[in-house]
CSV table of C-alpha atoms in Angstrom, one decimal:
chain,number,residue,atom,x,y,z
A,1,UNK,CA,23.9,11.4,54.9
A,2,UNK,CA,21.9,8.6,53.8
A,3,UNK,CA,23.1,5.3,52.6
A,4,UNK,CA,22.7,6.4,48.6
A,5,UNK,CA,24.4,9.7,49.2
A,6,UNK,CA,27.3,7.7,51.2
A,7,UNK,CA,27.7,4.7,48.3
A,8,UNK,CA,27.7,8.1,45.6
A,9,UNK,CA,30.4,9.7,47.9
A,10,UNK,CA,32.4,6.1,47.8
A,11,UNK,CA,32.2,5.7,44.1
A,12,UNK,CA,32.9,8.9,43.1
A,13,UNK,CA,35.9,8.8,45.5
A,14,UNK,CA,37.2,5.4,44.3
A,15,UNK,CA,37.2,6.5,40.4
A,16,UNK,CA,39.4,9.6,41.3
A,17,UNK,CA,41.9,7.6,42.9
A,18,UNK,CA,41.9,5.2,39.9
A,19,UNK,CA,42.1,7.8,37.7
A,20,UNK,CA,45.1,9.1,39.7
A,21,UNK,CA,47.0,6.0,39.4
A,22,UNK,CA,46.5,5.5,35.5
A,23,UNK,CA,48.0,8.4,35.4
A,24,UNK,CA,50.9,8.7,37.4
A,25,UNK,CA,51.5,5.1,35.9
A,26,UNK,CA,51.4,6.7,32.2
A,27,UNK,CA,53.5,9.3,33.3
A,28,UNK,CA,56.2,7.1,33.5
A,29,UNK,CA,58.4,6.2,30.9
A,30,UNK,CA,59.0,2.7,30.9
A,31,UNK,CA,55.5,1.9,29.9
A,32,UNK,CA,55.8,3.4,26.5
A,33,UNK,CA,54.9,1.8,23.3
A,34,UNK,CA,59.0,1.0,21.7
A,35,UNK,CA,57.2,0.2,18.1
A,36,UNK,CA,57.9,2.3,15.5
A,37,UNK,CA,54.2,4.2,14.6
A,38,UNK,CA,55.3,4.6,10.6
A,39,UNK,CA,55.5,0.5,11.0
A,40,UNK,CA,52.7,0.0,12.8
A,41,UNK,CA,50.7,1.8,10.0
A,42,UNK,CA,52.5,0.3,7.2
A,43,UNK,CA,51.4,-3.1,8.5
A,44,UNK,CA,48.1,-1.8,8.8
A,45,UNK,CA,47.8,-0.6,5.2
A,46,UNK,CA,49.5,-3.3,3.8
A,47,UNK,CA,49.9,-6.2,6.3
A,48,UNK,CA,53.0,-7.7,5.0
A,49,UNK,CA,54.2,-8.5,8.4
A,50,UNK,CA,51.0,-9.9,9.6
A,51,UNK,CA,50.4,-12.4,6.9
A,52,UNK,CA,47.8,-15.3,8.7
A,53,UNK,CA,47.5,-18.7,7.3
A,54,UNK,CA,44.3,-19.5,5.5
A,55,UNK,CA,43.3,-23.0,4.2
A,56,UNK,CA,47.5,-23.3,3.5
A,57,UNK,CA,47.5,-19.6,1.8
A,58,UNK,CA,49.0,-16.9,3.5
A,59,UNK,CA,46.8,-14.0,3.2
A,60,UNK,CA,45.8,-10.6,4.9
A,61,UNK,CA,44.2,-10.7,7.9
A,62,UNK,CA,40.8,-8.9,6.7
A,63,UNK,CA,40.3,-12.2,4.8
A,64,UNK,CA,39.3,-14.0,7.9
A,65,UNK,CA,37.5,-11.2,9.3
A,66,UNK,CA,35.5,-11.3,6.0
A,67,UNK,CA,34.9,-15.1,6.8
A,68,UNK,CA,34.5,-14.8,9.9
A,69,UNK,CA,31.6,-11.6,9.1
A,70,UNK,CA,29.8,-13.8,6.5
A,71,UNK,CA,29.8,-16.7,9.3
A,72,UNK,CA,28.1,-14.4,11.8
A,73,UNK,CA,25.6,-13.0,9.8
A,74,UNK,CA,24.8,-16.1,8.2
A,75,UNK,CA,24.6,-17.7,11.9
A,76,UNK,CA,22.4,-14.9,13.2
A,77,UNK,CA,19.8,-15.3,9.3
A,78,UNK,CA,19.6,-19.0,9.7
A,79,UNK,CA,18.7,-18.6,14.0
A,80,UNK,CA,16.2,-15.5,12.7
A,81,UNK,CA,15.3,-17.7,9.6
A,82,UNK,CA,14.1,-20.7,12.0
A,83,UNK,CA,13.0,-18.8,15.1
A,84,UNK,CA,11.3,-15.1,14.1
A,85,UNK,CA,10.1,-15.5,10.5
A,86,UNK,CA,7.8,-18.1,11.3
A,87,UNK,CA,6.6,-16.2,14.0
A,88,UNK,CA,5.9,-13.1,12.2
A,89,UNK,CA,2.8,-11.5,12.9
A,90,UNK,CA,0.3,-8.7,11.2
A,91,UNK,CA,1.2,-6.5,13.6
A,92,UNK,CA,4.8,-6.6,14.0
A,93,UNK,CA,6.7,-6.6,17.1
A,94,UNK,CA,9.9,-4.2,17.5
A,95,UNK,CA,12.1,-6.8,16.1
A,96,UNK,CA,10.3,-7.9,13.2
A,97,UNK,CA,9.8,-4.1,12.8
A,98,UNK,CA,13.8,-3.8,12.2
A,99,UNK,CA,13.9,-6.4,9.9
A,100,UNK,CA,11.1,-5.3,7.9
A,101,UNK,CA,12.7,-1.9,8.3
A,102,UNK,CA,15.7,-3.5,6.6
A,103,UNK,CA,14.2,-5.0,3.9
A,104,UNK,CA,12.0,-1.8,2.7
A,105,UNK,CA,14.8,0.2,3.1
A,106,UNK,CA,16.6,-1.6,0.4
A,107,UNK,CA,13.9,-2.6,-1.5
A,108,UNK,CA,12.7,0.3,-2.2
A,109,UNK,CA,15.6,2.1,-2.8
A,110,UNK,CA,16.0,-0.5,-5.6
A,111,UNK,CA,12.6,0.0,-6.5
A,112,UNK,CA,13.0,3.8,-6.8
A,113,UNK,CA,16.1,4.0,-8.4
A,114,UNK,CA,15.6,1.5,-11.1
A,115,UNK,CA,12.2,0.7,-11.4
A,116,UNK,CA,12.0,-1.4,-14.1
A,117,UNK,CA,14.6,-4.0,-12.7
A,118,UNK,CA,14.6,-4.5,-9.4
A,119,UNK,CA,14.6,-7.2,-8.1
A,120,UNK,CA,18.0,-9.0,-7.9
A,121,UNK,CA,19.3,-5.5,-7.1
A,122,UNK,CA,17.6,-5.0,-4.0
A,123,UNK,CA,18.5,-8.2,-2.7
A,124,UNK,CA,22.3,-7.4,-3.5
A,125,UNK,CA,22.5,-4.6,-2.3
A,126,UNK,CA,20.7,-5.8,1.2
A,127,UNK,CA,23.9,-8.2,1.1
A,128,UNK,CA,26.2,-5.5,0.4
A,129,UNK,CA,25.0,-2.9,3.0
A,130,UNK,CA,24.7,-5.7,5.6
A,131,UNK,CA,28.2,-6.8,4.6
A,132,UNK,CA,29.7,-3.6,4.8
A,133,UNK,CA,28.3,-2.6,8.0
A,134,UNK,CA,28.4,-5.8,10.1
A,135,UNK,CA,32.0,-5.8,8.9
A,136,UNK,CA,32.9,-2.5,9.9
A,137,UNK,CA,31.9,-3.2,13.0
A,138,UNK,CA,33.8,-6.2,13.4
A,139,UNK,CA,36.7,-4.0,13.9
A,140,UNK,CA,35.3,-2.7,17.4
A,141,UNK,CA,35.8,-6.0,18.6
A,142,UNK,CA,39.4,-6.7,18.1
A,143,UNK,CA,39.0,-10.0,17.3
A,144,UNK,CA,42.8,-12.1,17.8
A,145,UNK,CA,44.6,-14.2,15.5
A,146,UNK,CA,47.7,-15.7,15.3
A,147,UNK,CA,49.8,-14.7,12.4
A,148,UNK,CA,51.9,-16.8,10.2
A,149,UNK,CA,55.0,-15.3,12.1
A,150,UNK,CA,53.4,-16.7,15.3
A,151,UNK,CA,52.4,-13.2,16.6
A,152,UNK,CA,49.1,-12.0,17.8
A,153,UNK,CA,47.1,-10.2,15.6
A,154,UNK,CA,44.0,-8.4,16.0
A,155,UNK,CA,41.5,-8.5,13.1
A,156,UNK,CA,40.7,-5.8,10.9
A,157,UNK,CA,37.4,-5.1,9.0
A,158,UNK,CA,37.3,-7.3,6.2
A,159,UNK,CA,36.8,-4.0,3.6
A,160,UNK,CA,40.1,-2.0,5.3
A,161,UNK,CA,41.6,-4.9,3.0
A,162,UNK,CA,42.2,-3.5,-0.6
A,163,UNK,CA,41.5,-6.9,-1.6
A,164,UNK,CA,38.3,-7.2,0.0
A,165,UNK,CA,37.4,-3.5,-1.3
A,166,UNK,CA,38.4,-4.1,-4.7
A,167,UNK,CA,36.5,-7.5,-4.9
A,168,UNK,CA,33.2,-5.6,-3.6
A,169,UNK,CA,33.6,-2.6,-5.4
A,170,UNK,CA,34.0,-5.0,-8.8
A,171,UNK,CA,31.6,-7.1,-8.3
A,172,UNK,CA,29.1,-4.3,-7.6
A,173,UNK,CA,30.1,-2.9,-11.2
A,174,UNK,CA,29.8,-6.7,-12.6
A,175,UNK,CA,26.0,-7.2,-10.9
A,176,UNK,CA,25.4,-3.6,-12.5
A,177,UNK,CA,27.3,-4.8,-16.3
A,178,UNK,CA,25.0,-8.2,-15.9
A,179,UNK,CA,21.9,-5.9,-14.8
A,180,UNK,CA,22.6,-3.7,-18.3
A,181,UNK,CA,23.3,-6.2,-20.5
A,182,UNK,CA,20.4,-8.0,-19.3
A,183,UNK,CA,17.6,-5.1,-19.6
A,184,UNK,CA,19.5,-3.3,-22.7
A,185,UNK,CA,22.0,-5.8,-24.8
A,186,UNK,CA,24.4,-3.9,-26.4
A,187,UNK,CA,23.0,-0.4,-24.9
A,188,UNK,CA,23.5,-1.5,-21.5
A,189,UNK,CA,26.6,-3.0,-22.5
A,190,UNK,CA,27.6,0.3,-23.6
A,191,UNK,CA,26.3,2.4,-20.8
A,192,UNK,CA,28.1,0.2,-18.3
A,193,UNK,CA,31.1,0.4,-19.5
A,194,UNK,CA,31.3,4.4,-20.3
A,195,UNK,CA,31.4,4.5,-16.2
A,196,UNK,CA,34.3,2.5,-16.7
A,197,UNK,CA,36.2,4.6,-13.8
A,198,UNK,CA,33.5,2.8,-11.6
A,199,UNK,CA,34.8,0.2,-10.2
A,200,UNK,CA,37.7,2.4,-9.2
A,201,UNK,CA,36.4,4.6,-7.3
A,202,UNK,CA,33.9,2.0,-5.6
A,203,UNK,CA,36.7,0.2,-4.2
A,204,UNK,CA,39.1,3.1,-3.1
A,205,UNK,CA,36.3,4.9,-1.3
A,206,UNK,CA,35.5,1.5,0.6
A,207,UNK,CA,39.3,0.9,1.3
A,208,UNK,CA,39.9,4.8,2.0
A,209,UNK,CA,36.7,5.4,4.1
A,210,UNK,CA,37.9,2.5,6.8
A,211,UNK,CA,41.0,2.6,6.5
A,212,UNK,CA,41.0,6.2,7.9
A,213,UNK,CA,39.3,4.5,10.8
A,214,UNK,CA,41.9,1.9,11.3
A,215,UNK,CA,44.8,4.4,10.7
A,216,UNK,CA,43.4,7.1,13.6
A,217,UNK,CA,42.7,3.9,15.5
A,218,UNK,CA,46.2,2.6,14.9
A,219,UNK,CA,47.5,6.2,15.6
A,220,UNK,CA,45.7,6.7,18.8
A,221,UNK,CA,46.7,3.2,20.1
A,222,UNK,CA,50.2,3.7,19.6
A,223,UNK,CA,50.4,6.2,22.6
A,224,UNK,CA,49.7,4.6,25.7
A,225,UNK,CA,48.3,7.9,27.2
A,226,UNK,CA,46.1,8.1,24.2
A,227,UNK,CA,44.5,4.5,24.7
A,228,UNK,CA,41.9,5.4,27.1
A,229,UNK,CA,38.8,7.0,26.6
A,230,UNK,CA,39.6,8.3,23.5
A,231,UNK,CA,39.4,5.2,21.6
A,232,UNK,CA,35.7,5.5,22.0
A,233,UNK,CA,34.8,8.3,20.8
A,234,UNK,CA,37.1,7.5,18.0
A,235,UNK,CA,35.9,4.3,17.8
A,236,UNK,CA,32.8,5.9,17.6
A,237,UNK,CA,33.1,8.1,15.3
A,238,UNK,CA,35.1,6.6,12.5
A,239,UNK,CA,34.0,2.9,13.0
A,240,UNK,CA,30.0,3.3,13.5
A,241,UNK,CA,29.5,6.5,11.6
A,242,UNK,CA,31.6,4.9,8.4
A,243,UNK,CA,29.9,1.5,8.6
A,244,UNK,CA,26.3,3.6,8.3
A,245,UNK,CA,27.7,5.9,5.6
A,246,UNK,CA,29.7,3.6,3.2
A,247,UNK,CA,27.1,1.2,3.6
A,248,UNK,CA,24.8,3.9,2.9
A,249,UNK,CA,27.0,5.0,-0.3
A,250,UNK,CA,27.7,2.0,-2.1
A,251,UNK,CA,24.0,0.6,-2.1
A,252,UNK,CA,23.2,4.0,-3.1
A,253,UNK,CA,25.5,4.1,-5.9
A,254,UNK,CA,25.3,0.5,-7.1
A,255,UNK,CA,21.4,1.2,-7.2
A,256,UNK,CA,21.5,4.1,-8.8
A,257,UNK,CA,23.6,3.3,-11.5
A,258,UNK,CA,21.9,0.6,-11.9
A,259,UNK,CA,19.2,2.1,-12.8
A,260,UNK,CA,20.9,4.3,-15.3
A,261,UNK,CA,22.5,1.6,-17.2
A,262,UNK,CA,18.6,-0.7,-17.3
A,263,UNK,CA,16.3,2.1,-18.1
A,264,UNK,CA,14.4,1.3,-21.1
A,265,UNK,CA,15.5,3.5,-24.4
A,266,UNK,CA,13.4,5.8,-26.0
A,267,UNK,CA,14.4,6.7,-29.6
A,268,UNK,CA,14.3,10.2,-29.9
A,269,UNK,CA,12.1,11.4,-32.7
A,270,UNK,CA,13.9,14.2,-35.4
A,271,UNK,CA,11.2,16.4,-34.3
A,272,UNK,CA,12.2,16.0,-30.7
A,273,UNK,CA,15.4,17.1,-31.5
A,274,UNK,CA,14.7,20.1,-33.7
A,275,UNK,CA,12.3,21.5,-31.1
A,276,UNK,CA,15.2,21.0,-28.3
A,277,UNK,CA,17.7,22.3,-30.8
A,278,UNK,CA,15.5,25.6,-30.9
A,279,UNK,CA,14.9,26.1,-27.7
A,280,UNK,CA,18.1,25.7,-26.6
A,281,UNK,CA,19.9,28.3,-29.6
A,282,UNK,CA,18.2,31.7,-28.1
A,283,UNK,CA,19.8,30.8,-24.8
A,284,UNK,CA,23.2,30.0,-26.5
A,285,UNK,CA,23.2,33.3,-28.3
A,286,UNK,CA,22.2,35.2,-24.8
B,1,UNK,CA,51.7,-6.1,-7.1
B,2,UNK,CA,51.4,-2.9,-5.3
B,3,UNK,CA,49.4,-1.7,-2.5
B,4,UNK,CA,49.7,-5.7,-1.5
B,5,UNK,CA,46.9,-6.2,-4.4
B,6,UNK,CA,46.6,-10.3,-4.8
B,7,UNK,CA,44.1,-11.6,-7.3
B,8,UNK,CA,44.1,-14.9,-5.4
B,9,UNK,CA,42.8,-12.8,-2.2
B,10,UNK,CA,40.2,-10.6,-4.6
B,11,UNK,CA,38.8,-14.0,-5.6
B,12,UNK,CA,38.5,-15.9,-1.9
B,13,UNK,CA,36.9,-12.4,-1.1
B,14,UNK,CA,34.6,-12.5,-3.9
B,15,UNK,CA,33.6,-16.3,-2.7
B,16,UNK,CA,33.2,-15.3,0.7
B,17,UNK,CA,30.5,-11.9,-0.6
B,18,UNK,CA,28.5,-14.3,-3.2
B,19,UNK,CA,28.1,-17.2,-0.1
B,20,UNK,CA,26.8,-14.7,1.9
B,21,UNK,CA,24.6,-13.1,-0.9
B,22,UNK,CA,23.8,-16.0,-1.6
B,23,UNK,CA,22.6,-17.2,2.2
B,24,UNK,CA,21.5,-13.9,2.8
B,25,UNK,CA,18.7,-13.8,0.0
B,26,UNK,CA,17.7,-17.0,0.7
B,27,UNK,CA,17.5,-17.2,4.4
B,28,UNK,CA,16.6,-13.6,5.6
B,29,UNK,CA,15.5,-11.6,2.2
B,30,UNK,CA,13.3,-13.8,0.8
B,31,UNK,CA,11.6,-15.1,3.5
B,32,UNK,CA,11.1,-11.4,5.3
B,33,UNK,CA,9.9,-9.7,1.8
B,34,UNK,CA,7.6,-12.5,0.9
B,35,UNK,CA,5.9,-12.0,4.4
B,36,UNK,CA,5.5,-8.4,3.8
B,37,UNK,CA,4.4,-9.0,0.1
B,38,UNK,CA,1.5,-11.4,1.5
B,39,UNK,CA,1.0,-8.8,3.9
B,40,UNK,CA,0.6,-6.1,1.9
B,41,UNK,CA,-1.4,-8.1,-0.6
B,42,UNK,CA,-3.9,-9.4,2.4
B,43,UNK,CA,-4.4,-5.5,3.2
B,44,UNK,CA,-4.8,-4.9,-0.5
B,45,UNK,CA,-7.8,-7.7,-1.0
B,46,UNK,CA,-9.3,-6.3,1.6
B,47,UNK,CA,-9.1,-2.9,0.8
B,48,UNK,CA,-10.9,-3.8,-2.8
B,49,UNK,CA,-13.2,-6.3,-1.0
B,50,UNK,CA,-14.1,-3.1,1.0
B,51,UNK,CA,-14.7,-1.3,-1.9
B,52,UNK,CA,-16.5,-4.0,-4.1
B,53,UNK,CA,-18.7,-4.3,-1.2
B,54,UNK,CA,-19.5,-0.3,-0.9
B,55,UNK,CA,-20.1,-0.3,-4.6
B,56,UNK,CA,-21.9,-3.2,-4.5
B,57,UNK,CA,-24.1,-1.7,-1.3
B,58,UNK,CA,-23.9,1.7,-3.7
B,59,UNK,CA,-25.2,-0.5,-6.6
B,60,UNK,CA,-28.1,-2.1,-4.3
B,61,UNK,CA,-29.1,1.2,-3.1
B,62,UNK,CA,-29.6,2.6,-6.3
B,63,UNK,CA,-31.3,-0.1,-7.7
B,64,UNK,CA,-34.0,0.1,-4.5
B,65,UNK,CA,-34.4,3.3,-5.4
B,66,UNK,CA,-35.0,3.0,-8.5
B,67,UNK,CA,-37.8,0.4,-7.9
B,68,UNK,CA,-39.2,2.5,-5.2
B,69,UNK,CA,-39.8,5.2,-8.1
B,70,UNK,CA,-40.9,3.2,-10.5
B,71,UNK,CA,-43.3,1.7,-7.9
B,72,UNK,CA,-44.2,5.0,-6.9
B,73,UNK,CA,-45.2,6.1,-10.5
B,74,UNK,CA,-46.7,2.5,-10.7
B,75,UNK,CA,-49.1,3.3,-8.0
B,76,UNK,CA,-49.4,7.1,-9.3
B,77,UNK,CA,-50.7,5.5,-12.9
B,78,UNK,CA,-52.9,3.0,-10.9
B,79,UNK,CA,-54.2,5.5,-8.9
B,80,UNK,CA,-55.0,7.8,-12.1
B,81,UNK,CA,-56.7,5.0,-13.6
B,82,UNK,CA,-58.2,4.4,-10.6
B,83,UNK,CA,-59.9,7.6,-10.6
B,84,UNK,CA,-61.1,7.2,-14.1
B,85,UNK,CA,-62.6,3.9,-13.4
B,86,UNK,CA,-64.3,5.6,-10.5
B,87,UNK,CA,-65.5,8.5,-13.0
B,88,UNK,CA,-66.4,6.3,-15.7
B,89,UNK,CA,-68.5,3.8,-13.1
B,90,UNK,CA,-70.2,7.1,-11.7
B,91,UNK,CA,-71.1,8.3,-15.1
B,92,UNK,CA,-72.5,5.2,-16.2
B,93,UNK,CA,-74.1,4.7,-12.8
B,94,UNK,CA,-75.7,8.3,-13.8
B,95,UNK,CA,-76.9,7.8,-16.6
B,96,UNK,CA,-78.4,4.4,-15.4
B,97,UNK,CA,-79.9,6.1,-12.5
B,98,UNK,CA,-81.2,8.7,-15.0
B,99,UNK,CA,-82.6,6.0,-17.7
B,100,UNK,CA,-84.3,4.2,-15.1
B,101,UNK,CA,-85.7,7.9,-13.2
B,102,UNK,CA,-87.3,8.4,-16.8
B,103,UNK,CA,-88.8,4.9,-17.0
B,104,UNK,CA,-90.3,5.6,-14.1
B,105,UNK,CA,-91.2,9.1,-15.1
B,106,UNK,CA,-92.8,6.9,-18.4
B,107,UNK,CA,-94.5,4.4,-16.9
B,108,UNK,CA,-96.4,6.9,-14.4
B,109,UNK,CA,-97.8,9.0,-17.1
B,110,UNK,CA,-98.7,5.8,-18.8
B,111,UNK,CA,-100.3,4.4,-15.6
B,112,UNK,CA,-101.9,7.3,-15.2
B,113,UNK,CA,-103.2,8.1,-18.3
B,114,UNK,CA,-104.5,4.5,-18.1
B,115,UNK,CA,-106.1,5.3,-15.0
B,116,UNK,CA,-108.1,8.7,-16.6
B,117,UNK,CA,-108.9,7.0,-19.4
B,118,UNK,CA,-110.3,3.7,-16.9
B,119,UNK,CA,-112.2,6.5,-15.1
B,120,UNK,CA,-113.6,8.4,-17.8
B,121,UNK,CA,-115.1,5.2,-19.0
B,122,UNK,CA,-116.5,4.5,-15.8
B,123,UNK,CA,-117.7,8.0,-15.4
B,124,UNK,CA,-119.2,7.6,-19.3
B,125,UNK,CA,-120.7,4.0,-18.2
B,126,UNK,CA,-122.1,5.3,-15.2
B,127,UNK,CA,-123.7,8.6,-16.6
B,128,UNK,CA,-125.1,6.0,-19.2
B,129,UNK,CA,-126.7,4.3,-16.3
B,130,UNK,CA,-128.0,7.2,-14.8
B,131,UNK,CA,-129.4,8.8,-18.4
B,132,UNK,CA,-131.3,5.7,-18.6
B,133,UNK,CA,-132.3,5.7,-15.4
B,134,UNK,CA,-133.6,9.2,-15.3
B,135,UNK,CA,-135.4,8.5,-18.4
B,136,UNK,CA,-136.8,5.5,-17.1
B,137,UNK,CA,-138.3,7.2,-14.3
B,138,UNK,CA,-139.1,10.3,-16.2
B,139,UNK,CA,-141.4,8.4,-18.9
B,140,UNK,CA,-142.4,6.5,-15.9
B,141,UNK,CA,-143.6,9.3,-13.4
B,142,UNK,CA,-144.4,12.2,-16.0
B,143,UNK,CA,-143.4,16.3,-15.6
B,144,UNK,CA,-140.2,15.7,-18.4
B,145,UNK,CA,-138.9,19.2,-17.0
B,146,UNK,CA,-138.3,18.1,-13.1
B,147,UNK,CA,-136.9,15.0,-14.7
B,148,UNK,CA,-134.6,16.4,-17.1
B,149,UNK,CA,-133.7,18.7,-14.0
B,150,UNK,CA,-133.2,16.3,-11.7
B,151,UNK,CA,-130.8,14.3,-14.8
B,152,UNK,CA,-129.0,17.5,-14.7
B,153,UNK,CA,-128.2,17.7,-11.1
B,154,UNK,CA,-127.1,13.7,-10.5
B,155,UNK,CA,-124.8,14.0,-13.6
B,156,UNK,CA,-123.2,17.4,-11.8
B,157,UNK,CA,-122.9,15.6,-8.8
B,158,UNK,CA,-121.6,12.6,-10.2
B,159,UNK,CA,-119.1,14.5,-12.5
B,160,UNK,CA,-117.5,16.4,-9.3
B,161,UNK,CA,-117.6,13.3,-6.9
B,162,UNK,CA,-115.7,11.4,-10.1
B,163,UNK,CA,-113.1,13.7,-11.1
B,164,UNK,CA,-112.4,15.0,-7.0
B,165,UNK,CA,-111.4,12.0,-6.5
B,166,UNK,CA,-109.3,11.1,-9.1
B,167,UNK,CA,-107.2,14.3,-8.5
């Protein structure tokens, strides 16, 4: 046996008698969780019990993660802003080539949904997506805080707070009301707000999407013998595949209702309509 | 309000998303979209400087050839004109060559009818000389039959020694 083989042997050795030992500690039990799971959840939907103090406000705990989020990716702009950009080169490198990546991506979803205003669009919704995924991912690392009650708390995604989804999901029909208003006047005005269920369903599907995650999270967590392993794939699966896919959906959306409510209006000639109007009777009568 | 709603809370969080909009656009956005706008517009000048330059070779090309044809018809025409110069000169030359052949032609006859006529005379003169002489020595030595004779015969023989040699 050579010395690889023996150190394999060793290892492979040592994790089954770890393993072993979890679980005949699990198995026992006094090391059960004693809190009450429809609590736990409540809390986690609606945080009243783990109120944190903010600036002498006591508010949700999401709040600071939002803070928090916004500090890190404003951190990790300014160090990029200072030490990459400038060093930018024709041929880009593989980091530059994510950024750039980042950038086109919403830019020219901006530019294809509503190519006639763009511009402030695609830079929102850059923020927004960014936002939305650097935040969801703030949950995976269980960030703690103390509470106002002077427990530990750990922090949530900023957007598994209704307030936090509601403020995003209204301000994304707002940027698409001022985008309207802006290309169309009374039009856009109009067109905005006949999607007036918009802002609705923007920020339930933000505060639904993650906080699924959180409540299978919470769920998982509150059996002992359920918090290993499994909270990564979990983890996985309804943290990193919800930050890609709301951010995905709501710079999708904003842009493309955006792009609705800006487009330029034609007046339709009389003769237009006639011509449709026949061409759509015979099908009618058949 | 329910659901733990707090429009205080919607407001801080509305703050926190336009700061970072806000940061966001200026120090990452911006800056990254700009680079690839100067990018893009550096690959574009150089893509139409490419192409002003290919028309412009295109354009150059075209014009050469077009002044290689039109100095290739210019040396066709000079060549044609050329060749009629040539004809023209050869004609003349001809005719020159012809005018000066009859000239010569001319002034032979003339010379040589001068030169009949100048021996006729002398032939005329000389037969005068010899008719005198004959009679001269015919009254002089008497039979006028020999004499006349012998008149006959020098006038033959200077006749054919006169016009033999003459032809």
């Amino acid at each position: 046996m050579t010395k690889k083989q023996l150190g394999i042997f060793l290892g492979v050795v040592a994790v089954l008698i770890a393993a072993l030992i979890v679980g005949i500690v699990l198995t026992d039990g006094l090391y059960e969780r004693d809190v009450n799971i429809q609590e736990s959840m409540q809390d986690a939907v609606l945080h009243e019990g783990d109120k944190v103090w903010f600036f002498g406000l006591q508010v949700n705990p999401g709040l600071i993660s939002a803070y928090l989020v916004t500090a890190v990716i404003l951190i990790f702009a300014a160090i990029v802003r200072i030490f990459v950009i400038p060093r930018f080169k024709l041929v880009p490198g593989r980091f530059q080539i994510v950024l750039e990546e980042a950038v086109g991506m919403f830019t020219g979803m901006a530019e294809k949904n509503s190519p006639h205003r763009n511009k402030f669009l695609g830079a929102y919704i850059f923020a927004a997506a960014a936002y939305i995924f650097v935040g969801t991912l703030f949950e995976l690392v269980g960030f703690p805080w103390q509470s106002a009650a002077g427990e530990s708390v750990t922090l949530p995604a900023p957007l598994s707070d209704i307030n936090g989804a509601i403020a995003l999901g209204c301000l994304s029909y707002l940027v698409i009301l001022a985008g309207g208003i802006a290309a169309n006047r009374a039009r856009g005005l109009g067109r905005t707000l006949k999607e007036f269920s918009l802002p609705i369903s923007m920020s339930f599907r933000l505060f639904g999407a993650l906080l699924s995650g959180l409540l299978v999270s919470e769920l998982v967590y509150s059996y002992l013998t359920l918090s290993f392993v499994l909270p990564v794939l979990v983890g996985v699966l309804f943290t990193v595949m919800h930050a890609l896919v709301q951010a995905y959906v709501l710079a999708t959306l904003t842009a493309l209702i955006y792009g609705e409510v800006t487009e330029p209006y034609v007046k339709k000639t009389r003769a237009h309509s006639k011509e449709k109007h026949h061409q759509i009777k015979p099908e009618v009568n058949v | 309000m329910p659901l733990n709603i707090d429009w205080q809370q919607i407001l801080l969080h509305l703050l926190n998303f336009v700061i970072l909009f806000a940061g966001l656009w200026l120090l990452l956005y911006k800056p990254v979209k700009k680079f690839m706008q100067g990018r893009k517009e550096k690959y574009e000048k150089m893509e139409s400087d490419a192409q002003n330059k290919v028309a412009e070779a295109e354009q150059t090309r075209a014009e050469y050839e077009q002044k290689l044809a039109a100095a290739d018809a210019e040396i066709a025409k000079k060549r044609a004109d050329a060749g009629k110069e040539l004809d023209s000169y050869e004609t003349m030359r001809r005719a020159a060559a012809e005018e000066e052949a009859s000239a010569i032609v001319a002034a032979a006859r003339e010379s040589a009818a001068r030169e009949k006529e100048r021996a006729v005379s002398e032939a005329r003169s000389e037969i005068a000389g010899l008719v005198t002489e004959a009679t001269e020595k015919l009254v002089l030595n008497g039979n006028a039959s020999e004499a006349y004779d012998s008149f006959l015969d020098a006038a033959q023989k200077q006749t054919s020694t006169k016009g033999g040699g003459k032809a």
